[in-house]
mmCIF file of C-alpha atoms in Angstrom:
data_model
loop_
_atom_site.group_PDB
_atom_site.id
_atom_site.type_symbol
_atom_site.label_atom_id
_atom_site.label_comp_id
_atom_site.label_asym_id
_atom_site.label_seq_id
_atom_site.Cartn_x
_atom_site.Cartn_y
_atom_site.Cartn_z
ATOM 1 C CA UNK A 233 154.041 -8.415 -16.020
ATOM 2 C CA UNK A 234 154.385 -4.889 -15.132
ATOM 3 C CA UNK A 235 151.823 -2.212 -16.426
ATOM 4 C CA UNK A 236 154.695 -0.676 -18.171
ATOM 5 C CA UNK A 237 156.189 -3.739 -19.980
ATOM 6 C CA UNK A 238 152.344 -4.535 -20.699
ATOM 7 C CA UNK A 239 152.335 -0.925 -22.470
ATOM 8 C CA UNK A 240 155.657 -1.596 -24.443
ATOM 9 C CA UNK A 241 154.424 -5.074 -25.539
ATOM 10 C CA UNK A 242 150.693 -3.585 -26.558
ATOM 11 C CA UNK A 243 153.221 -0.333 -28.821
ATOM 12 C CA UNK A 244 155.047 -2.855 -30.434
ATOM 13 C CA UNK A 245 152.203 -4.917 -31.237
ATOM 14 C CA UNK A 246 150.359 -2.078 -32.787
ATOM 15 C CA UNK A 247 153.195 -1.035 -34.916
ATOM 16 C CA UNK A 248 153.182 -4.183 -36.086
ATOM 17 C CA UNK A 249 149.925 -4.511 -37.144
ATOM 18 C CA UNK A 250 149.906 -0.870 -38.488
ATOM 19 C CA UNK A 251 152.881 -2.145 -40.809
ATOM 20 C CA UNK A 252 151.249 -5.482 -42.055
ATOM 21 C CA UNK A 253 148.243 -3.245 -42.691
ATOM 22 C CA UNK A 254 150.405 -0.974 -44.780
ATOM 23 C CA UNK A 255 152.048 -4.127 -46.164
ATOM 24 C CA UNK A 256 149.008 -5.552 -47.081
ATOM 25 C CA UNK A 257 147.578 -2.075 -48.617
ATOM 26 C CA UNK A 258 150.457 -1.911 -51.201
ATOM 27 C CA UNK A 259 149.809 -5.578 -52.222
ATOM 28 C CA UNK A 260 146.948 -5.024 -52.778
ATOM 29 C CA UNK A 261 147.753 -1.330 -54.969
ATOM 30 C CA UNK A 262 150.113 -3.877 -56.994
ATOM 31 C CA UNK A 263 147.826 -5.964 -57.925
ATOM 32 C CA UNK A 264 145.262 -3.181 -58.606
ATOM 33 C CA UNK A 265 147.965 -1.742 -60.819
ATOM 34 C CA UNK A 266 148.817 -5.275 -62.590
ATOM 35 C CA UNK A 267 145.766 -6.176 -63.344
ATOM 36 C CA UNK A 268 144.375 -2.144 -65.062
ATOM 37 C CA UNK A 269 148.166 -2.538 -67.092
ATOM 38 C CA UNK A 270 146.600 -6.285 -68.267
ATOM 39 C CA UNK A 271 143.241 -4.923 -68.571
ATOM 40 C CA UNK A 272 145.091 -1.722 -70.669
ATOM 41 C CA UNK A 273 147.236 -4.563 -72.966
ATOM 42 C CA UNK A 274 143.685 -6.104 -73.367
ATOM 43 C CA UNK A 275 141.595 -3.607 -74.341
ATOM 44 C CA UNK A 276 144.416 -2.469 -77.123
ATOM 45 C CA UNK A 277 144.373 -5.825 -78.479
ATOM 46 C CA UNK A 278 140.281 -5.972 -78.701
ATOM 47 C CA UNK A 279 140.377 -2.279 -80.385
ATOM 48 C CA UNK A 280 143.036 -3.395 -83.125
ATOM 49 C CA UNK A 281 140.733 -6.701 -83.580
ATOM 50 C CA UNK A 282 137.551 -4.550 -83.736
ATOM 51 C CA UNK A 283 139.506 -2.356 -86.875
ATOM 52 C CA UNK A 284 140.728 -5.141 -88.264
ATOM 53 C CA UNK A 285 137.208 -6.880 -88.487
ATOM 54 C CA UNK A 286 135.903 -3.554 -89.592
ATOM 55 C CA UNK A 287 138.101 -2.838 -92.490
ATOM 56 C CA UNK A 288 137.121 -6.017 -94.192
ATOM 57 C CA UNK A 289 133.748 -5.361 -93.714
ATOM 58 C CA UNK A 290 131.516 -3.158 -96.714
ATOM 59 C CA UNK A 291 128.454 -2.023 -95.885
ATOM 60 C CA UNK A 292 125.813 -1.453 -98.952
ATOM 61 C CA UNK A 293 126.575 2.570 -98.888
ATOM 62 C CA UNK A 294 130.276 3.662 -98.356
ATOM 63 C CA UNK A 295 131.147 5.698 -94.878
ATOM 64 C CA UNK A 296 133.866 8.246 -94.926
ATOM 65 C CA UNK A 297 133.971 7.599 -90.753
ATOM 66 C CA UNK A 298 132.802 4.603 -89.214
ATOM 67 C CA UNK A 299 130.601 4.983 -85.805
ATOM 68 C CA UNK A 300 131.177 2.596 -83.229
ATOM 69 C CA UNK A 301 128.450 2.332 -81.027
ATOM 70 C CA UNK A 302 129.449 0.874 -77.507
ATOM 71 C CA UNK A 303 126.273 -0.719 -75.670
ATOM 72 C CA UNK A 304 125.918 -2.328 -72.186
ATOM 73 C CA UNK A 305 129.389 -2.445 -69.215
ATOM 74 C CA UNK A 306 132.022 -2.963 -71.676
ATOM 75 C CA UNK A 307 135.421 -4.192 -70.217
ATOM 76 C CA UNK A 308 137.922 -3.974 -73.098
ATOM 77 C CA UNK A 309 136.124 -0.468 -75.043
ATOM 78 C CA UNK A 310 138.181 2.059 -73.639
ATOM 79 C CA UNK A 311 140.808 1.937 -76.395
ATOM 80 C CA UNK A 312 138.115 2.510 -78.726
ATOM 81 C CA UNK A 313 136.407 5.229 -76.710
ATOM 82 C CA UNK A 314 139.026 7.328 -75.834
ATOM 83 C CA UNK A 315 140.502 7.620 -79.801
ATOM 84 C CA UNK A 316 143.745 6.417 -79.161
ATOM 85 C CA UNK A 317 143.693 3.031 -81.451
ATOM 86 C CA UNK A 318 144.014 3.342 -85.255
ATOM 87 C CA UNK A 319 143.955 2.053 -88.474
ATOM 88 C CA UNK A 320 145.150 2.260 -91.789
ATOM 89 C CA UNK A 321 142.603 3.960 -93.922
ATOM 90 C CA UNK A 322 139.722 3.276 -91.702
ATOM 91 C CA UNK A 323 138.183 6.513 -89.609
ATOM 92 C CA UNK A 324 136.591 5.871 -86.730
ATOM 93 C CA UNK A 325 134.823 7.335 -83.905
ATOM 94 C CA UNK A 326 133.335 5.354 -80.326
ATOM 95 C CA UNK A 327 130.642 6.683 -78.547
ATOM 96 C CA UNK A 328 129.268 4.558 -75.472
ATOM 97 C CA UNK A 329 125.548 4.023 -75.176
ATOM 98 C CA UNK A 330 123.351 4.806 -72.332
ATOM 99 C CA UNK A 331 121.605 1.742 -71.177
ATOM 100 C CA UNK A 332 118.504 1.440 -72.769
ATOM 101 C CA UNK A 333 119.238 3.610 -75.779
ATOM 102 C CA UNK A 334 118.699 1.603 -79.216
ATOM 103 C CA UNK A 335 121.603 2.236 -81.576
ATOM 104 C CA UNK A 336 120.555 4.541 -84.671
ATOM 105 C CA UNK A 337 121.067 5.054 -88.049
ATOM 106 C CA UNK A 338 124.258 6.359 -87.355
ATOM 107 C CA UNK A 339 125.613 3.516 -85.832
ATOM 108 C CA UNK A 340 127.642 1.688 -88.345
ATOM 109 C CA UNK A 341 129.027 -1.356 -85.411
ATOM 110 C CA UNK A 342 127.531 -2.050 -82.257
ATOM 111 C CA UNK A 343 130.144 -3.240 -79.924
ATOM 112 C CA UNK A 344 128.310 -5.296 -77.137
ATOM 113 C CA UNK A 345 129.448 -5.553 -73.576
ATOM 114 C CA UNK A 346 127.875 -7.156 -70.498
ATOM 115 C CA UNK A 347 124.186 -6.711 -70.616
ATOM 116 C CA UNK A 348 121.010 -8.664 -69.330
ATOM 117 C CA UNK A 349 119.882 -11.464 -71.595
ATOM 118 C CA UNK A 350 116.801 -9.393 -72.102
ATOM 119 C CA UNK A 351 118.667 -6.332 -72.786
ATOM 120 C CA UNK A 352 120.192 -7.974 -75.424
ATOM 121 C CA UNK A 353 117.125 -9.792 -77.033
ATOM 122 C CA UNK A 354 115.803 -6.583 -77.172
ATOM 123 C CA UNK A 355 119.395 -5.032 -78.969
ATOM 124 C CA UNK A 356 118.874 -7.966 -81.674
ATOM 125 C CA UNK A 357 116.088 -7.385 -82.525
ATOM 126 C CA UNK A 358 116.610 -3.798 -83.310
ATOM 127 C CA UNK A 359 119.684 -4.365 -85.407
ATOM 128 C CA UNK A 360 118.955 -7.775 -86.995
ATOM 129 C CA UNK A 361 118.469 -7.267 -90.778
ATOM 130 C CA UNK A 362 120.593 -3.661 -90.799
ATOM 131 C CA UNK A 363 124.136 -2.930 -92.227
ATOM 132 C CA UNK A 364 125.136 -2.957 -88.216
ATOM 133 C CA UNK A 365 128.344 -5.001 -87.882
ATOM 134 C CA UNK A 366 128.083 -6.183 -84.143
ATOM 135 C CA UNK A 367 130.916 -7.495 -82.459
ATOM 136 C CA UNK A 368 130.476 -9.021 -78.852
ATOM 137 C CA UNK A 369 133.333 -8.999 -75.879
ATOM 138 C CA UNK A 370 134.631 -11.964 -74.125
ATOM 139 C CA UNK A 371 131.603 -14.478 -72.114
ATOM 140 C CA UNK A 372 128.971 -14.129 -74.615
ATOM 141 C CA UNK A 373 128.125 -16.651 -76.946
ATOM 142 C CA UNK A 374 127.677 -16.277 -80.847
ATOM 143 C CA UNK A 375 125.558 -18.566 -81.264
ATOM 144 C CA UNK A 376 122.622 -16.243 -81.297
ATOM 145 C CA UNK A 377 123.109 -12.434 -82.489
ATOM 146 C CA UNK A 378 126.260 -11.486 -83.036
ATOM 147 C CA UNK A 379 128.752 -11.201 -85.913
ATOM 148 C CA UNK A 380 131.895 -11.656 -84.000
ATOM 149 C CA UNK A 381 131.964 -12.872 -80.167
ATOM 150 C CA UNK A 382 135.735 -12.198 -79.385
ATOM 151 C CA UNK A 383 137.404 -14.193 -76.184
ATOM 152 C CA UNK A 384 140.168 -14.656 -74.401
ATOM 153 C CA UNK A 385 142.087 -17.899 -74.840
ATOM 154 C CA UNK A 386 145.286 -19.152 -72.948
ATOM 155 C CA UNK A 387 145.761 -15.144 -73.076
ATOM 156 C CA UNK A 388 145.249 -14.695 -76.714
ATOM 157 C CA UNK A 389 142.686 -13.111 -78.225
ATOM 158 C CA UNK A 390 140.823 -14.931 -80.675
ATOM 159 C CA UNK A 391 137.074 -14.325 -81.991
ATOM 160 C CA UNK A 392 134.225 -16.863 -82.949
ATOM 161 C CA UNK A 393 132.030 -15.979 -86.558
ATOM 162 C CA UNK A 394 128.230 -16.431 -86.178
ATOM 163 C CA UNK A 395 127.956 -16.728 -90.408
ATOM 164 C CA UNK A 396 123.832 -16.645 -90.536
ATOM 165 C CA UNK A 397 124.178 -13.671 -88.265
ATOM 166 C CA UNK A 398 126.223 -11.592 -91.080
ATOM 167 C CA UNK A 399 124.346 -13.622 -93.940
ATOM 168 C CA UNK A 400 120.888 -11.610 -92.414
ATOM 169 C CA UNK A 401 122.583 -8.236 -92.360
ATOM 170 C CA UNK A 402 123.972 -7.197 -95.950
ATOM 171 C CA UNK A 403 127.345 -6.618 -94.908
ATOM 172 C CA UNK A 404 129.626 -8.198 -97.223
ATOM 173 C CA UNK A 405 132.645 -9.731 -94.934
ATOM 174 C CA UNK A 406 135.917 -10.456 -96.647
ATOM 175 C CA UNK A 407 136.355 -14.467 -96.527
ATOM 176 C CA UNK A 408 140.056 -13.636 -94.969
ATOM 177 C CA UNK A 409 138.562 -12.427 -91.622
ATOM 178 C CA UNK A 410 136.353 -16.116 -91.437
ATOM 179 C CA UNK A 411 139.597 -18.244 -92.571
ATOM 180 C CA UNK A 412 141.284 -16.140 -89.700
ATOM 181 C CA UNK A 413 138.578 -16.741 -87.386
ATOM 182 C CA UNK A 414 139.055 -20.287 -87.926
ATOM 183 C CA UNK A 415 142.756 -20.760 -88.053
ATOM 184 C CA UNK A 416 142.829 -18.687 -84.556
ATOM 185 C CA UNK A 417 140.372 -20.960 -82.958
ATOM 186 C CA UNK A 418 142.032 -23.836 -83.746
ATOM 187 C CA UNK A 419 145.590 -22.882 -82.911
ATOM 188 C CA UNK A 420 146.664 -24.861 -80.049
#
C-alpha cells in the first residue's frame, strides 16, 4: 500500500469516526431532551397531586397562602418552585430548603425529596406533632414519617397514606383524598 492510499484510507477513516461521534452526540441530546420533557410531564403531575392533597387538607388556623417548603434533592419540585402550577382557590408559594435548614413556623407542607436516612430522622422529628402536611416523592417509604409518599406506577402517579402519621399532626384530611389513595393503589 502506497503512503498516499495509506493517507486516503487513514481521511476517510477519521471522517468516519468524526461522524459516528457526531451521530452518537445527538443520540445522546435526544435522549437528554426525552427524558427532561418526561421529567417536565412528571413534575406537573406531582405539583397538581401536591394541590390536590393540599386543598383537602385544614390546618387548626386558616392560611390565606399556603407555604410549601421543599427539603432535600427533589426530582419532581420544579413545577411547584417555579409558580407555574395552580389551583382553584388554593394560594401557594414553594421555596426550596437549604440542606440542613429545619422548616419553620411558616412552613405550612414540607415536600421531601432525596435525603440521608439521618437527614430525615432528624426532619421528623422536628415536624412530628405540628400542622405540617408532609408529602414525600417517589422511593421513600411511608411507613415511617410521612403523610403522603407519592410514586410512580406503570407511569401513573399514585400516592400511599401513612394514617397515624396525619392522626399525630392535627390536620384534618378530607376522607376523599384516603378513598382516592386507595382506589389508585389498587387500580390495576
Amino acid at each position: 500500500m502506497s503512503r498516499y492510499q495509506m493517507q486516503k484510507s487513514f481521511c476517510g477513516m477519521r471522517r468516519y469516526l468524526t461522524s459516528l461521534y457526531f451521530l452518537m452526540l445527538s443520540l445522546c441530546a435526544g435522549a437528554v431532551q426525552a427524558q427532561t420533557a418526561a421529567d417536565g410531564k412528571q413534575a406537573a403531575e406531582v405539583a397538581q397531586v401536591v394541590l390536590g392533597i393540599s386543598s383537602y387538607a385544614r390546618w387548626p388556623t386558616a392560611h390565606p397562602e399556603l407555604l410549601i417548603c421543599v427539603v432535600g434533592r427533589a426530582k419532581y419540585a420544579d413545577t411547584l418552585l417555579d409558580g407555574s402550577a395552580s389551583s382553584p382557590g388554593l394560594r401557594f408559594k414553594a421555596q426550596q430548603l437549604p440542606p440542613g435548614v429545619a422548616p419553620g413556623p411558616d412552613c405550612h407542607i414540607v415536600y421531601i425529596g432525596t435525603t440521608s436516612d439521618a437527614e430525615r430522622e432528624k426532619l421528623f422529628s422536628q415536624i412530628t406533632g405540628r400542622p405540617i402536611l408532609s408529602i414525600s416523592e417517589p422511593n421513600i417509604s411511608c411507613s415511617v414519617g410521612s403523610m403522603f409518599c407519592l410514586k410512580f406506577k406503570d407511569s401513573q402517579l399514585v400516592f400511599d397514606v401513612n394514617l397515624d402519621s396525619i392522626a399525630r399532626s392535627g390536620l384534618r384530611v378530607h376522607p376523599n383524598v384516603l378513598q382516592l389513595a386507595k382506589r389508585k393503589t389498587q387500580s390495576p
